[in-house]
């Protein structure tokens, strides 16, 4: 398994406060992703990165920003948290190597975020 | 509007029997499909995939079938084992936006001993 860690693993915050979630990988994978998982919705893509300083929006990007200054780190920021952003957040990575199946993504353990 | 749908939130089967998990999609641009498995408090893990140029892919106890005309795929697990109890997500991608996976809402499989 790819070495993917997420921090913090749990966080409770209040509406209106900024929150940053960190994803760290040790596999030197090119692509990194942030998803949120909510009941009835499965996993929805928030933002993704295809290299250092190269990011793009996913399906549910409103209210979120990301940064990737190093290959191994991908940060997700909620500038002003809202209760609708209460969710479980997963980071994922994907190699650009041809040996792997397309879209085989490796997921971190998740961060449970509660916005009161 | 969900482009990938898993209409059964849950499924229970006896150990040793076949588990069949279903997935439907609406976007005709999808040309690659995957199944991920998720245990509680863990991230999803890749299980098996299939390209639209095939109608079947097999890996041990797991087989995925694709019916393009019906926009339907299914995952068969034979024989089912208690360790297979997990949430299974179907996912799809399209060439051209190949880095973006669209997931279904998941099916909780429970394999009864």
Short mmCIF file of C-alpha atoms in Angstrom, two decimals:
data_model
loop_
_atom_site.label_atom_id
_atom_site.label_comp_id
_atom_site.label_asym_id
_atom_site.label_seq_id
_atom_site.Cartn_x
_atom_site.Cartn_y
_atom_site.Cartn_z
CA UNK A 1 0.00 0.00 0.00
CA UNK A 2 1.06 3.57 -0.68
CA UNK A 3 2.21 5.41 2.42
CA UNK A 4 -0.52 8.01 2.82
CA UNK A 5 -1.21 9.78 6.05
CA UNK A 6 -3.82 12.37 6.87
CA UNK A 7 -3.81 14.83 9.72
CA UNK A 8 -5.68 15.45 11.85
CA UNK A 9 -7.73 12.27 11.91
CA UNK A 10 -10.56 13.94 13.80
CA UNK A 11 -11.44 17.58 14.19
CA UNK A 12 -14.33 19.52 15.68
CA UNK A 13 -14.54 23.18 14.83
CA UNK A 14 -17.02 26.03 14.84
CA UNK A 15 -18.78 27.68 11.94
CA UNK A 16 -16.74 30.47 10.41
CA UNK A 17 -13.32 29.23 11.46
CA UNK A 18 -10.61 28.30 8.96
CA UNK A 19 -9.56 24.65 8.79
CA UNK A 20 -6.64 23.00 7.01
CA UNK A 21 -6.36 19.29 6.42
CA UNK A 22 -3.05 17.76 5.43
CA UNK A 23 -2.29 14.80 3.23
CA UNK A 24 1.24 13.40 3.12
CA UNK A 25 2.49 10.64 0.82
CA UNK A 26 5.80 8.82 0.65
CA UNK A 27 5.31 7.10 -2.72
CA UNK A 28 6.26 10.00 -5.00
CA UNK A 29 2.93 9.65 -6.81
CA UNK A 30 2.24 12.42 -9.27
CA UNK A 31 -1.51 12.78 -8.79
CA UNK A 32 -3.26 13.65 -5.54
CA UNK A 33 -6.94 14.06 -4.77
CA UNK A 34 -9.27 15.27 -2.06
CA UNK A 35 -12.71 13.66 -1.71
CA UNK A 36 -15.52 14.00 0.75
CA UNK A 37 -17.77 11.10 1.71
CA UNK A 38 -21.34 11.72 2.76
CA UNK A 39 -24.24 9.29 3.27
CA UNK A 40 -26.11 8.69 0.03
CA UNK A 41 -23.43 10.37 -2.07
CA UNK A 42 -20.46 8.06 -2.03
CA UNK A 43 -17.19 9.90 -2.59
CA UNK A 44 -17.22 13.23 -4.39
CA UNK A 45 -14.11 14.88 -5.78
CA UNK A 46 -13.29 18.29 -4.29
CA UNK A 47 -9.94 19.18 -5.91
CA UNK A 48 -7.09 17.33 -7.46
CA UNK A 49 -3.45 17.95 -8.35
CA UNK A 50 -1.40 16.68 -11.26
CA UNK A 51 1.90 18.04 -10.01
CA UNK A 52 3.53 20.61 -7.80
CA UNK A 53 1.59 23.87 -8.00
CA UNK A 54 -0.80 22.32 -10.57
CA UNK A 55 -4.33 21.88 -9.25
CA UNK A 56 -7.84 21.79 -10.63
CA UNK A 57 -11.40 21.81 -9.36
CA UNK A 58 -13.55 18.76 -8.92
CA UNK A 59 -17.29 18.28 -8.62
CA UNK A 60 -17.79 19.99 -5.23
CA UNK A 61 -15.03 22.62 -4.99
CA UNK A 62 -17.05 25.59 -3.68
CA UNK A 63 -15.82 26.66 -0.25
CA UNK A 64 -12.54 24.75 -0.56
CA UNK A 65 -9.05 25.62 -1.72
CA UNK A 66 -5.93 23.48 -2.08
CA UNK A 67 -2.21 23.89 -2.34
CA UNK A 68 0.62 21.61 -3.35
CA UNK A 69 4.05 23.10 -2.83
CA UNK A 70 5.82 19.73 -2.60
CA UNK A 71 5.18 16.41 -4.31
CA UNK A 72 4.48 14.72 -1.00
CA UNK A 73 2.02 17.20 0.53
CA UNK A 74 -1.46 18.24 -0.54
CA UNK A 75 -3.36 20.64 1.70
CA UNK A 76 -7.11 21.21 1.75
CA UNK A 77 -8.35 24.45 3.29
CA UNK A 78 -11.83 25.44 4.30
CA UNK A 79 -11.54 29.21 4.47
CA UNK A 80 -14.65 29.63 6.61
CA UNK A 81 -16.13 26.33 7.70
CA UNK A 82 -19.89 25.75 7.46
CA UNK A 83 -22.04 22.97 8.90
CA UNK A 84 -22.56 21.60 5.37
CA UNK A 85 -18.86 20.80 5.29
CA UNK A 86 -19.23 18.30 8.11
CA UNK A 87 -18.02 15.14 6.42
CA UNK A 88 -15.32 12.52 6.19
CA UNK A 89 -12.48 13.71 3.97
CA UNK A 90 -10.25 11.31 2.08
CA UNK A 91 -7.00 12.02 0.35
CA UNK A 92 -5.89 9.77 -2.49
CA UNK A 93 -2.84 9.41 -4.71
CA UNK A 94 -2.25 7.88 -8.10
CA UNK A 95 0.93 7.06 -9.94
CA UNK A 96 1.45 8.10 -13.52
CA UNK A 97 3.24 4.81 -14.22
CA UNK A 98 1.77 2.61 -16.92
CA UNK A 99 2.19 -0.54 -14.83
CA UNK A 100 -0.77 0.36 -12.65
CA UNK A 101 -4.39 0.07 -13.75
CA UNK A 102 -5.80 3.39 -14.85
CA UNK A 103 -7.46 5.23 -11.98
CA UNK A 104 -6.08 2.88 -9.33
CA UNK A 105 -6.04 5.37 -6.51
CA UNK A 106 -4.58 4.77 -3.06
CA UNK A 107 -6.56 6.30 -0.23
CA UNK A 108 -5.55 7.64 3.13
CA UNK A 109 -7.42 6.68 6.31
CA UNK A 110 -9.66 9.75 6.27
CA UNK A 111 -10.31 12.78 8.46
CA UNK A 112 -13.63 13.13 10.23
CA UNK A 113 -14.52 16.82 10.39
CA UNK A 114 -17.43 18.16 12.41
CA UNK A 115 -18.46 21.80 12.03
CA UNK A 116 -20.72 22.99 14.83
CA UNK B 1 -27.89 14.18 -10.76
CA UNK B 2 -25.92 11.03 -10.03
CA UNK B 3 -24.12 9.68 -13.08
CA UNK B 4 -23.18 6.46 -11.29
CA UNK B 5 -25.90 4.75 -9.28
CA UNK B 6 -25.86 1.87 -6.86
CA UNK B 7 -29.51 1.32 -6.11
CA UNK B 8 -29.06 -1.26 -3.37
CA UNK B 9 -27.74 0.33 -0.16
CA UNK B 10 -27.27 -3.09 1.41
CA UNK B 11 -26.99 -6.78 0.58
CA UNK B 12 -26.77 -9.84 2.81
CA UNK B 13 -25.59 -13.25 1.64
CA UNK B 14 -24.61 -16.55 3.24
CA UNK B 15 -20.98 -17.52 3.42
CA UNK B 16 -20.04 -19.64 0.42
CA UNK B 17 -22.79 -18.27 -1.81
CA UNK B 18 -22.46 -15.75 -4.62
CA UNK B 19 -22.65 -12.01 -3.96
CA UNK B 20 -23.79 -9.84 -6.86
CA UNK B 21 -23.42 -6.09 -6.56
CA UNK B 22 -24.92 -3.89 -9.25
CA UNK B 23 -24.10 -0.49 -10.68
CA UNK B 24 -25.74 1.63 -13.39
CA UNK B 25 -24.34 4.67 -15.15
CA UNK B 26 -25.84 7.35 -17.35
CA UNK B 27 -22.84 9.05 -18.94
CA UNK B 28 -22.05 7.37 -22.26
CA UNK B 29 -18.57 8.93 -22.20
CA UNK B 30 -17.50 6.66 -19.34
CA UNK B 31 -15.09 4.08 -20.71
CA UNK B 32 -13.37 2.69 -17.63
CA UNK B 33 -14.98 1.25 -14.54
CA UNK B 34 -13.65 0.23 -11.16
CA UNK B 35 -14.78 -1.31 -7.91
CA UNK B 36 -13.39 -0.19 -4.59
CA UNK B 37 -13.90 -1.85 -1.23
CA UNK B 38 -14.06 0.01 2.07
CA UNK B 39 -13.86 -1.22 5.63
CA UNK B 40 -15.03 0.99 8.52
CA UNK B 41 -12.54 3.67 9.61
CA UNK B 42 -10.30 2.95 6.62
CA UNK B 43 -9.91 4.46 3.17
CA UNK B 44 -11.24 2.62 0.12
CA UNK B 45 -8.96 0.11 -1.61
CA UNK B 46 -8.94 -0.79 -5.28
CA UNK B 47 -10.47 -4.17 -6.06
CA UNK B 48 -10.90 -4.70 -9.79
CA UNK B 49 -11.43 -2.71 -12.98
CA UNK B 50 -12.67 -3.13 -16.54
CA UNK B 51 -12.25 -1.22 -19.75
CA UNK B 52 -15.21 -0.61 -22.04
CA UNK B 53 -13.53 -2.70 -24.74
CA UNK B 54 -14.15 -5.77 -22.59
CA UNK B 55 -17.30 -7.30 -21.16
CA UNK B 56 -15.70 -9.34 -18.40
CA UNK B 57 -12.67 -9.20 -16.15
CA UNK B 58 -11.79 -11.80 -13.56
CA UNK B 59 -9.42 -11.77 -10.61
CA UNK B 60 -9.63 -14.74 -8.31
CA UNK B 61 -13.00 -14.77 -6.59
CA UNK B 62 -13.97 -11.43 -8.10
CA UNK B 63 -15.46 -10.96 -11.57
CA UNK B 64 -16.77 -7.74 -13.06
CA UNK B 65 -19.23 -7.83 -15.95
CA UNK B 66 -19.96 -4.86 -18.18
CA UNK B 67 -23.08 -4.47 -20.35
CA UNK B 68 -22.48 -1.31 -22.35
CA UNK B 69 -25.82 -1.29 -24.12
CA UNK B 70 -27.60 -1.35 -20.77
CA UNK B 71 -25.03 0.92 -19.11
CA UNK B 72 -24.78 -1.60 -16.33
CA UNK B 73 -21.98 -3.36 -14.54
CA UNK B 74 -21.94 -5.92 -11.80
CA UNK B 75 -19.43 -7.39 -9.40
CA UNK B 76 -19.66 -11.08 -8.61
CA UNK B 77 -17.92 -12.54 -5.57
CA UNK B 78 -17.74 -16.33 -5.49
CA UNK B 79 -17.57 -17.84 -2.94
CA UNK B 80 -18.42 -15.06 -0.50
CA UNK B 81 -16.46 -14.97 2.75
CA UNK B 82 -17.14 -13.11 6.02
CA UNK B 83 -14.04 -10.97 5.36
CA UNK B 84 -15.75 -9.65 2.25
CA UNK B 85 -18.20 -7.73 4.47
CA UNK B 86 -17.56 -4.11 3.56
CA UNK B 87 -18.95 -1.20 1.56
CA UNK B 88 -18.37 -1.59 -2.18
CA UNK B 89 -18.17 1.48 -4.39
CA UNK B 90 -18.54 1.45 -8.14
CA UNK B 91 -16.62 4.19 -9.97
CA UNK B 92 -16.25 5.37 -13.56
CA UNK B 93 -14.02 7.62 -15.62
CA UNK B 94 -13.93 8.99 -19.13
CA UNK B 95 -10.93 9.39 -21.42
CA UNK B 96 -10.28 13.10 -21.62
CA UNK B 97 -11.15 13.64 -18.00
CA UNK B 98 -9.39 10.47 -17.01
CA UNK B 99 -8.15 11.80 -13.69
CA UNK B 100 -11.67 12.33 -12.42
CA UNK B 101 -13.47 9.38 -10.92
CA UNK B 102 -17.22 9.47 -10.40
CA UNK B 103 -18.33 7.21 -7.57
CA UNK B 104 -21.62 5.57 -6.78
CA UNK B 105 -23.12 5.83 -3.31
CA UNK B 106 -21.96 2.37 -2.25
CA UNK B 107 -23.48 -0.96 -1.24
CA UNK B 108 -22.93 -2.45 2.21
CA UNK B 109 -22.28 -6.17 1.78
CA UNK B 110 -22.73 -8.42 4.80
CA UNK B 111 -21.62 -12.04 4.49
CA UNK B 112 -23.24 -14.15 7.16
CA UNK B 113 -21.28 -17.10 8.61
#
